[in-house]
PDB file of C-alpha atoms and ligand atoms in Angstrom:
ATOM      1  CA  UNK A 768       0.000   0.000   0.000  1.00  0.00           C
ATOM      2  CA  UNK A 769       1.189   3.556  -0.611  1.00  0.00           C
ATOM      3  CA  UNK A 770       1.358   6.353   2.101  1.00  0.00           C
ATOM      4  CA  UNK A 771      -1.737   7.823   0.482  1.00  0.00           C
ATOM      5  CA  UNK A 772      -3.425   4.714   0.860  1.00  0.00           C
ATOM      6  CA  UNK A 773      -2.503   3.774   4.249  1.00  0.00           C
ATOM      7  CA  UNK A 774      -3.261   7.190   5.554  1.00  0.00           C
ATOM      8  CA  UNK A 775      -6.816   7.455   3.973  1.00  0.00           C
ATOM      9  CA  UNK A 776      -7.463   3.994   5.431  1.00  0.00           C
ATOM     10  CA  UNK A 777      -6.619   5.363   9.039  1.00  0.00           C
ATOM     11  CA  UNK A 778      -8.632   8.961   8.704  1.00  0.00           C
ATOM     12  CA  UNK A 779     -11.870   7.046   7.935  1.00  0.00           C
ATOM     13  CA  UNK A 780     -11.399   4.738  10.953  1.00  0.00           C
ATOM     14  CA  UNK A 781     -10.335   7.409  13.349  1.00  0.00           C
ATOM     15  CA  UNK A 782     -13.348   9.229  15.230  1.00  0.00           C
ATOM     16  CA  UNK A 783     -13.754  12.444  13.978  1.00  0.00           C
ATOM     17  CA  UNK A 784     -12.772  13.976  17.365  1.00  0.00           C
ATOM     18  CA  UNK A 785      -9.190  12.555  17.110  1.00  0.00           C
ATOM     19  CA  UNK A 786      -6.728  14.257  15.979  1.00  0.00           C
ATOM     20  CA  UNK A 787      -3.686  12.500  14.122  1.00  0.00           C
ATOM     21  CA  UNK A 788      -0.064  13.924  14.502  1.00  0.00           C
ATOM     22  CA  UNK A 789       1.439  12.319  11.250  1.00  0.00           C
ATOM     23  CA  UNK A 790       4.495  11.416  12.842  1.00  0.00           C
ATOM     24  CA  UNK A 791       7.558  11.791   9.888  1.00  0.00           C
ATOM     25  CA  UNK A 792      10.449  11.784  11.837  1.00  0.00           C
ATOM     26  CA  UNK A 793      13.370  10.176   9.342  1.00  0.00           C
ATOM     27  CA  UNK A 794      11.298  10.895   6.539  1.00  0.00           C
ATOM     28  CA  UNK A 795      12.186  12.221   3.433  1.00  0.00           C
ATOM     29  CA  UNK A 796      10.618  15.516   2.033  1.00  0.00           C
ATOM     30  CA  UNK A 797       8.951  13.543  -0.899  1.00  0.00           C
ATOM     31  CA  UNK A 798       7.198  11.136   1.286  1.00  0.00           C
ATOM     32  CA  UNK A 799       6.156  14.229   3.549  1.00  0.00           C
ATOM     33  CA  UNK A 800       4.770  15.775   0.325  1.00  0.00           C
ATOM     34  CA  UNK A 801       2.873  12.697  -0.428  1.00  0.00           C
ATOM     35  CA  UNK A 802       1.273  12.617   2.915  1.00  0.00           C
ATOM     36  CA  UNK A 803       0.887  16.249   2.454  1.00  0.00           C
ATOM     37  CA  UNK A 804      -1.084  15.850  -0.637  1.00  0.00           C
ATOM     38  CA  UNK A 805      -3.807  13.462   0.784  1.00  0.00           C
ATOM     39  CA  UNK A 806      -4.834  15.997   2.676  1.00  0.00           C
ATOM     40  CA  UNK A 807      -2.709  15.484   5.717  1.00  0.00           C
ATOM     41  CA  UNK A 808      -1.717  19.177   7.896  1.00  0.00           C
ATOM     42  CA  UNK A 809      -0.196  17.715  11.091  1.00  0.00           C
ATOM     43  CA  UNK A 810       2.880  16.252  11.311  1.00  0.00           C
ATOM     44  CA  UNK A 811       5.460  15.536  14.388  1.00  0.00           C
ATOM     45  CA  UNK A 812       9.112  15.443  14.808  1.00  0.00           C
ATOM     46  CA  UNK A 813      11.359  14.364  17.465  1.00  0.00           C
ATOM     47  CA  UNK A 814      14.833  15.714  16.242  1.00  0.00           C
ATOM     48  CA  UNK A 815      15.188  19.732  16.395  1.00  0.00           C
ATOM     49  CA  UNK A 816      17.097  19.552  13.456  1.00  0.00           C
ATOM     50  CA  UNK A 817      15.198  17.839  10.907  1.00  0.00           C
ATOM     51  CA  UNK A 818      12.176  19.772  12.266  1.00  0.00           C
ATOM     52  CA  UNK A 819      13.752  23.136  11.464  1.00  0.00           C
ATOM     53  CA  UNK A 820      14.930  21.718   8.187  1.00  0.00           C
ATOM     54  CA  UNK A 821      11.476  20.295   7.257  1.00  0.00           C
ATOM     55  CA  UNK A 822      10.035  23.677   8.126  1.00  0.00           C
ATOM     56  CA  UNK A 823      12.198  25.684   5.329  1.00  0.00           C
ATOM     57  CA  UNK A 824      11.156  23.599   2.751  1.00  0.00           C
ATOM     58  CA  UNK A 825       7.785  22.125   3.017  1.00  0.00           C
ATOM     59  CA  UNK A 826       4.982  24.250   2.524  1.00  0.00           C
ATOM     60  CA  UNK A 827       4.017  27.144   5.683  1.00  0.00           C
ATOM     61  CA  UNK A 828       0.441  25.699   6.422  1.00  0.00           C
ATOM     62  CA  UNK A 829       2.066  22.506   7.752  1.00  0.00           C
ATOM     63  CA  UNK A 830       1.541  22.305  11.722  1.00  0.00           C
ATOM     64  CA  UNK A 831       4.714  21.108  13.031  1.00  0.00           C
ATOM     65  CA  UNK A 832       4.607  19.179  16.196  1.00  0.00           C
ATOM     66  CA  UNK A 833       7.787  18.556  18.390  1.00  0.00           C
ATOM     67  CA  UNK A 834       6.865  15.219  20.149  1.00  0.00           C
ATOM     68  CA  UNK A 835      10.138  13.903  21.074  1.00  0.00           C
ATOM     69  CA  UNK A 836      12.409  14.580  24.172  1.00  0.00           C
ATOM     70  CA  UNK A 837      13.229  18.599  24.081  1.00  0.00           C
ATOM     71  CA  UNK A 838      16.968  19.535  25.378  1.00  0.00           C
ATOM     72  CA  UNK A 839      16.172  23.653  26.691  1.00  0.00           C
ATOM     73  CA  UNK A 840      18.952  24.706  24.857  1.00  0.00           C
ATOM     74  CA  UNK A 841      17.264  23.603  21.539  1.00  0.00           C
ATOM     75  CA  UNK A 842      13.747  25.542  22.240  1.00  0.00           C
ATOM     76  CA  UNK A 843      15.037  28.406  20.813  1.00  0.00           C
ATOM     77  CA  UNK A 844      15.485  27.171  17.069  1.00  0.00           C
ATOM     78  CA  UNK A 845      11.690  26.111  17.451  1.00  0.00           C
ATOM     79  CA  UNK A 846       9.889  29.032  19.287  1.00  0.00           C
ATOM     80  CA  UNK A 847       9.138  30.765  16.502  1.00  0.00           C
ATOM     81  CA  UNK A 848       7.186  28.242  14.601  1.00  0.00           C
ATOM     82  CA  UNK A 849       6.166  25.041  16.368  1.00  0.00           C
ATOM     83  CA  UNK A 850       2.022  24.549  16.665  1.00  0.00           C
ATOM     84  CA  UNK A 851       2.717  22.027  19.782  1.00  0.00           C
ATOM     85  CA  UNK A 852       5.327  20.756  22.074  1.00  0.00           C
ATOM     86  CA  UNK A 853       4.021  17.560  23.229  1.00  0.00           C
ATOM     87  CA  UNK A 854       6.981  16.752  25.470  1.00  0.00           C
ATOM     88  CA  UNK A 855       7.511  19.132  28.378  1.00  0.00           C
ATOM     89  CA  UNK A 856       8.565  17.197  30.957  1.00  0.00           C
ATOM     90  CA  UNK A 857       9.914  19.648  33.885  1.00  0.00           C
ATOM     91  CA  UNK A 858       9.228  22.993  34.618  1.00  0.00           C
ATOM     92  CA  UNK A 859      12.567  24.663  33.767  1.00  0.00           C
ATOM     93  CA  UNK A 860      11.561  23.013  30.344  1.00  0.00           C
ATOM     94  CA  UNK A 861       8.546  24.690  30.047  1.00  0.00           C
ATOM     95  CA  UNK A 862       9.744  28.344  31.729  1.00  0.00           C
ATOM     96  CA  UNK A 863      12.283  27.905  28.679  1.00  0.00           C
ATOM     97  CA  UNK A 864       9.813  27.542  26.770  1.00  0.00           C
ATOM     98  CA  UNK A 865       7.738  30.791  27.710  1.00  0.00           C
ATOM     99  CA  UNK A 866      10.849  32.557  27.758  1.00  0.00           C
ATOM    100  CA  UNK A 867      11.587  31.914  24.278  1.00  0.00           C
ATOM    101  CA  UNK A 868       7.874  32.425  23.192  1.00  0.00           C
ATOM    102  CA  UNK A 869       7.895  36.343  24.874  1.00  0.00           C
ATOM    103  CA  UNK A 870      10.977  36.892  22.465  1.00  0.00           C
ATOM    104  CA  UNK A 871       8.877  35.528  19.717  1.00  0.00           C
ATOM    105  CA  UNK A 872       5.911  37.724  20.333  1.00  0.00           C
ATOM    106  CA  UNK A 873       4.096  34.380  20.865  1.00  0.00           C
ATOM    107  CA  UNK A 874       1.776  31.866  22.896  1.00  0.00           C
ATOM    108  CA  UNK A 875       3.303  28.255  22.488  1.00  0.00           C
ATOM    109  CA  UNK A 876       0.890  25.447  23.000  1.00  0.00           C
ATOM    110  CA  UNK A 877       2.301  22.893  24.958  1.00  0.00           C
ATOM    111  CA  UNK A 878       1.385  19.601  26.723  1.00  0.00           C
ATOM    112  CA  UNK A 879       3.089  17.552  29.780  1.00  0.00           C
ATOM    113  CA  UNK A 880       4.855  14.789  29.279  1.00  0.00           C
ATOM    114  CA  UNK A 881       3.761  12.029  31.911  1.00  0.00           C
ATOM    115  CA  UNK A 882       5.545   9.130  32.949  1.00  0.00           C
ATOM    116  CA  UNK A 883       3.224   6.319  32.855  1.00  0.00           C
ATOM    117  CA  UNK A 884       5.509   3.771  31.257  1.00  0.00           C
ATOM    118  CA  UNK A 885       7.012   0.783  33.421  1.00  0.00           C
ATOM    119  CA  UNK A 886      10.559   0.978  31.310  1.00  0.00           C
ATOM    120  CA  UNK A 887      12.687   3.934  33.502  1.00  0.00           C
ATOM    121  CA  UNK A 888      14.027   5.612  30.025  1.00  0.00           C
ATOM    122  CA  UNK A 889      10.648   7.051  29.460  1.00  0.00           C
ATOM    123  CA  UNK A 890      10.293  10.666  30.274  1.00  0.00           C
ATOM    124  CA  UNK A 891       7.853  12.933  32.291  1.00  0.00           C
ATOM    125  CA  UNK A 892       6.111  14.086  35.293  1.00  0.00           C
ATOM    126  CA  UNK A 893       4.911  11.708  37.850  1.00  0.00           C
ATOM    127  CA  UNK A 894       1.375  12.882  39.248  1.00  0.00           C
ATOM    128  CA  UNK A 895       3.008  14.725  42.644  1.00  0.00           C
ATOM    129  CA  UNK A 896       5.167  16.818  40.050  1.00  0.00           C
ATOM    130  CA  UNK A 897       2.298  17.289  37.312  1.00  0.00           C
ATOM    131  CA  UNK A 898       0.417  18.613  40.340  1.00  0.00           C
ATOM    132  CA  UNK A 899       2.710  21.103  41.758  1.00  0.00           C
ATOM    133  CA  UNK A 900       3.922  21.876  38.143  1.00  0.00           C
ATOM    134  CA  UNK A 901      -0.078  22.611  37.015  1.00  0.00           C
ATOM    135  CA  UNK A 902      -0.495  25.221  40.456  1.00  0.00           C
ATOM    136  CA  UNK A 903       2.706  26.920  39.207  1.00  0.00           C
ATOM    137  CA  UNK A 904       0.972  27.145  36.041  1.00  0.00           C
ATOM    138  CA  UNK A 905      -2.214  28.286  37.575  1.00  0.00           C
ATOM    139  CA  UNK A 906      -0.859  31.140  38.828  1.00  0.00           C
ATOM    140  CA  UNK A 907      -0.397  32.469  35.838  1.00  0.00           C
ATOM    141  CA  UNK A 908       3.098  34.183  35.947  1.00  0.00           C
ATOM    142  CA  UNK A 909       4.121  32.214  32.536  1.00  0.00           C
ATOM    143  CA  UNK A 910       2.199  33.997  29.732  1.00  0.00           C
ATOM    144  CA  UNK A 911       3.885  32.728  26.830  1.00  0.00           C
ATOM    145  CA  UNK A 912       2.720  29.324  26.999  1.00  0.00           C
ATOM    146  CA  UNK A 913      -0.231  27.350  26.933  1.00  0.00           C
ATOM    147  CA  UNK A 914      -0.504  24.204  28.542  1.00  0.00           C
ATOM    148  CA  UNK A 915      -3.156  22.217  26.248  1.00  0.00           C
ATOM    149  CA  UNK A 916      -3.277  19.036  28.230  1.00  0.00           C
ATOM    150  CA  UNK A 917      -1.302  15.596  28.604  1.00  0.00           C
ATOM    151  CA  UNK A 918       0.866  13.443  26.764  1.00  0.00           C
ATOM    152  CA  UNK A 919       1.991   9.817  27.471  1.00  0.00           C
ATOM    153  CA  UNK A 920       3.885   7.164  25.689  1.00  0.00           C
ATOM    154  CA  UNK A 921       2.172   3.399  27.211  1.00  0.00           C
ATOM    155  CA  UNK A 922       5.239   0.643  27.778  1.00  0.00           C
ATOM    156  CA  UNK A 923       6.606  -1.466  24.859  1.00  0.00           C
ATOM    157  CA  UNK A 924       4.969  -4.196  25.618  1.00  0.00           C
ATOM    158  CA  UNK A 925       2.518  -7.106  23.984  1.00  0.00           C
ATOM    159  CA  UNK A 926       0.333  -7.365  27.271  1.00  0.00           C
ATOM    160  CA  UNK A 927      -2.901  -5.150  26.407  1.00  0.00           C
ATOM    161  CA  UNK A 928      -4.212  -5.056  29.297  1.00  0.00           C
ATOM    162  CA  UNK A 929      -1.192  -3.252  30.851  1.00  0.00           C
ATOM    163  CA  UNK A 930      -1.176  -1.127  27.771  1.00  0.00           C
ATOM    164  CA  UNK A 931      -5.003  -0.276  28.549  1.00  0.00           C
ATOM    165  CA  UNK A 932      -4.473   0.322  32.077  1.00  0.00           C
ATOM    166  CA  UNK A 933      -1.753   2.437  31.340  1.00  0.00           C
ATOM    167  CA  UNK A 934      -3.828   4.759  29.350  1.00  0.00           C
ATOM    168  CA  UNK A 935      -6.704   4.484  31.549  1.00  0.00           C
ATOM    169  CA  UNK A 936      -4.334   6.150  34.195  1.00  0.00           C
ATOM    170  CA  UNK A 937      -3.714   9.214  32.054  1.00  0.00           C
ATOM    171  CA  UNK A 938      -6.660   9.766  30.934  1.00  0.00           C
ATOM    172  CA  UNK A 939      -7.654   9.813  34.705  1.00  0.00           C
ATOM    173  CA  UNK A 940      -5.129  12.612  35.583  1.00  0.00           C
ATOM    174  CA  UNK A 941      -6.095  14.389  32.063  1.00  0.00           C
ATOM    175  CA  UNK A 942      -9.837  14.478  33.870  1.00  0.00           C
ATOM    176  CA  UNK A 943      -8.816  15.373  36.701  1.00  0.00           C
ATOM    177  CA  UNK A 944      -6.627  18.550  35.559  1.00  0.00           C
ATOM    178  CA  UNK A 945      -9.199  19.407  32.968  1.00  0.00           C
ATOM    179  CA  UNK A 946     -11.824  20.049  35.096  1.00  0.00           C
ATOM    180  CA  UNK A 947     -12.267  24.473  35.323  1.00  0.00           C
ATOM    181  CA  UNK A 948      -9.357  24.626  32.737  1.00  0.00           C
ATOM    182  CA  UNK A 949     -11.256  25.312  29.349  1.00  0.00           C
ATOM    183  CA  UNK A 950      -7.717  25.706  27.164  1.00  0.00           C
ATOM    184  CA  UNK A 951      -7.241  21.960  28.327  1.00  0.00           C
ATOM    185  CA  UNK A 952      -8.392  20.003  25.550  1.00  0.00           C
ATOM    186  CA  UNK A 953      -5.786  18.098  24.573  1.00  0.00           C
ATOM    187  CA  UNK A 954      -4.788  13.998  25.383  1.00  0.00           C
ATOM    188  CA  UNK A 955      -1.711  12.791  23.262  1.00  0.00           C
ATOM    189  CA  UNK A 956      -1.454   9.181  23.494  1.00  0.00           C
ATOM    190  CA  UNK A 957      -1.808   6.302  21.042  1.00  0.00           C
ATOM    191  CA  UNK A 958       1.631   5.171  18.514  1.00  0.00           C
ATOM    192  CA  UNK A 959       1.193   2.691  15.748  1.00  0.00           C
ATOM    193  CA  UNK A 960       1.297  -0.346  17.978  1.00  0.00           C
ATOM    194  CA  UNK A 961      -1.393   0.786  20.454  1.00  0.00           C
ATOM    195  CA  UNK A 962      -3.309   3.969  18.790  1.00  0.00           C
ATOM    196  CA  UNK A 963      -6.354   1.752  18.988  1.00  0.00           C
ATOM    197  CA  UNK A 964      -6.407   0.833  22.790  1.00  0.00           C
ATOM    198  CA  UNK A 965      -5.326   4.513  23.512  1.00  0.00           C
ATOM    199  CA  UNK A 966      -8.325   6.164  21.653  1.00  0.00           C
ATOM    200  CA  UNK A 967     -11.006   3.567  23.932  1.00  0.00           C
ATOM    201  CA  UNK A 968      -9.526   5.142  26.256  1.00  0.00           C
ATOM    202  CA  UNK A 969     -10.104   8.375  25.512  1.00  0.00           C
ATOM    203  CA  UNK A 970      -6.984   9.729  23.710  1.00  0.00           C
ATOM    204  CA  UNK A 971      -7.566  13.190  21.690  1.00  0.00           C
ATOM    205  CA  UNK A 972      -4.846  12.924  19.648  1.00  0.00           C
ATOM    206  CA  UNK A 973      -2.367  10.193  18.347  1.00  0.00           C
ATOM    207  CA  UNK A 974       1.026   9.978  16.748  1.00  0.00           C
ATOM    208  CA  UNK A 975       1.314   7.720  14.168  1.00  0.00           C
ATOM    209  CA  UNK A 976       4.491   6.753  12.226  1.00  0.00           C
ATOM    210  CA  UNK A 977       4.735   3.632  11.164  1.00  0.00           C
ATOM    211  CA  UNK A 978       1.424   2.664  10.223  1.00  0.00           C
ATOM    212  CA  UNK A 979       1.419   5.360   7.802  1.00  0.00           C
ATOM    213  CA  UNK A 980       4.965   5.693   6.380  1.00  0.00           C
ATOM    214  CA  UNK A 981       6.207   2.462   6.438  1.00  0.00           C
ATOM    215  CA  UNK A 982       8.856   1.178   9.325  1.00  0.00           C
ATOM    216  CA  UNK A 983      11.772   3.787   9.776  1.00  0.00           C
ATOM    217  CA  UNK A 984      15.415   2.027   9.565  1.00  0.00           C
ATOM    218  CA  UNK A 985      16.156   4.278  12.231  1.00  0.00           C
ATOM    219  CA  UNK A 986      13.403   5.377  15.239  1.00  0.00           C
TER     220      UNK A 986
HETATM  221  C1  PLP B 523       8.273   7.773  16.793  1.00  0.00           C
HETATM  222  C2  PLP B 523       7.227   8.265  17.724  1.00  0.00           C
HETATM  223  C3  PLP B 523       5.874   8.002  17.475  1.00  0.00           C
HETATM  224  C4  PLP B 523       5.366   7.197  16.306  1.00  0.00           C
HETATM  225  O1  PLP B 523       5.747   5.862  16.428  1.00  0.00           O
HETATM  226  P1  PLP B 523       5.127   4.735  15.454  1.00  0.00           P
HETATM  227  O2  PLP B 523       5.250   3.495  16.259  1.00  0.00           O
HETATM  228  O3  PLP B 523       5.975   4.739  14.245  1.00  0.00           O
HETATM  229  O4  PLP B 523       3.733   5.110  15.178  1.00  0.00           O
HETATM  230  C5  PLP B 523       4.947   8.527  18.374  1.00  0.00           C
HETATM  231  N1  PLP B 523       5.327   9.254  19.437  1.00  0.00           N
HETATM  232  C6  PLP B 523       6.616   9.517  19.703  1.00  0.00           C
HETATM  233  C7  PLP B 523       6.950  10.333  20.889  1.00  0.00           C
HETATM  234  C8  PLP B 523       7.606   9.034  18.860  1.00  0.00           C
HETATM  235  O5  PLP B 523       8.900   9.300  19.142  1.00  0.00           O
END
């Protein structure tokens, strides 16, 4: 099947209130501009880089997502034009991040990264730290960002019904931080391998590589 294909074949299947991050990361520009063709607006990077590089050349109305872990000394080569940053995963991360938006003149939507994996190489908050992180955020001191709501990578695993409960967690926290915060609209979980498990359990938004582009030779 071709990229077009696959990709159709997922957008009918997906309920219309999910959104999908194309995820293009090792990708070349042609099979971006395929993607791009069927219709497809979103896509997410995890390398600074190839994100800034992609930007330059592919056509301005693509929505660039930054999904993969963000070093603070690389936010400023994406402040200016990144829709979402779905990895913040401490606050000095995210106070670089407003930082670099003020010198942009802009609002960066963001979401925070939880750690709901079992493996310990996955990043993010744990719920004590998404707590105090979200009252920091509360009070309102950092203007330049927007936190849009959670994101989670499940552990690589077979066993669905870890993968499920997993999910279920975030999407418990994502409930719980939602409620009186109308900007927080946002639930970023679901990769190739479990997209369908993540959006029964209420995912917003999923990031799908693979099952669109073909395996990568390098992830
Ligand atoms: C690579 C990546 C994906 C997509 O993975 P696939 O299994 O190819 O769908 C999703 N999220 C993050 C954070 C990634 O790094």
């Amino acid at each position: 099947m071709s990229i077009t294909q696959r990709l159709n074949q997922i957008v009918e299947t997906l309920p219309p209130e999910v959104t999908l991050v194309a995820v293009s990361k090792t990708k070349s520009e042609s099979e971006i501009t395929e993607a791009y063709a069927a219709g497809q607006r979103i896509f997410g990077e995890n390398k600074v880089q190839e994100l800034v590089r992609k930007w330059e050349v592919l056509p301005k109305d693509i929505q660039w997502h930054m999904i993969g872990h963000l070093q603070r000394n690389k936010v400023k080569y994406i402040a200016g034009f990144v829709s979402l940053i779905h990895g913040v995963d401490t606050l000095r991360l995210l106070r670089e991040v407003d930082k670099r938006g003020a010198q942009e003149g802009r609002i960066i939507p963001c979401l925070l990264q939880v750690h709901i994996a079992q493996e310990a190489t996955k990043f993010g908050f744990d719920k004590a730290e998404l707590t105090q992180a979200m009252d920091i955020i509360d009070q309102g001191e950092l203007s330049h960002v927007q936190v849009r709501g959670l994101m989670g990578m499940a552990t690589y695993t077979d066993s669905a019904p870890q993968i499920r409960a997993e999910f279920q967690y975030l999407k418990s926290l994502y409930d719980t931080f939602q409620t009186g915060r109308e900007a927080f609209d946002t639930l970023s979980m679901g990769m190739s391998g479990d997209y369908l498990l993540a959006i029964e359990q209420g995912s917003t938004m999923v990031r799908l590589g693979s099952s669109i582009f073909g395996s990568r030779n390098t992830a």
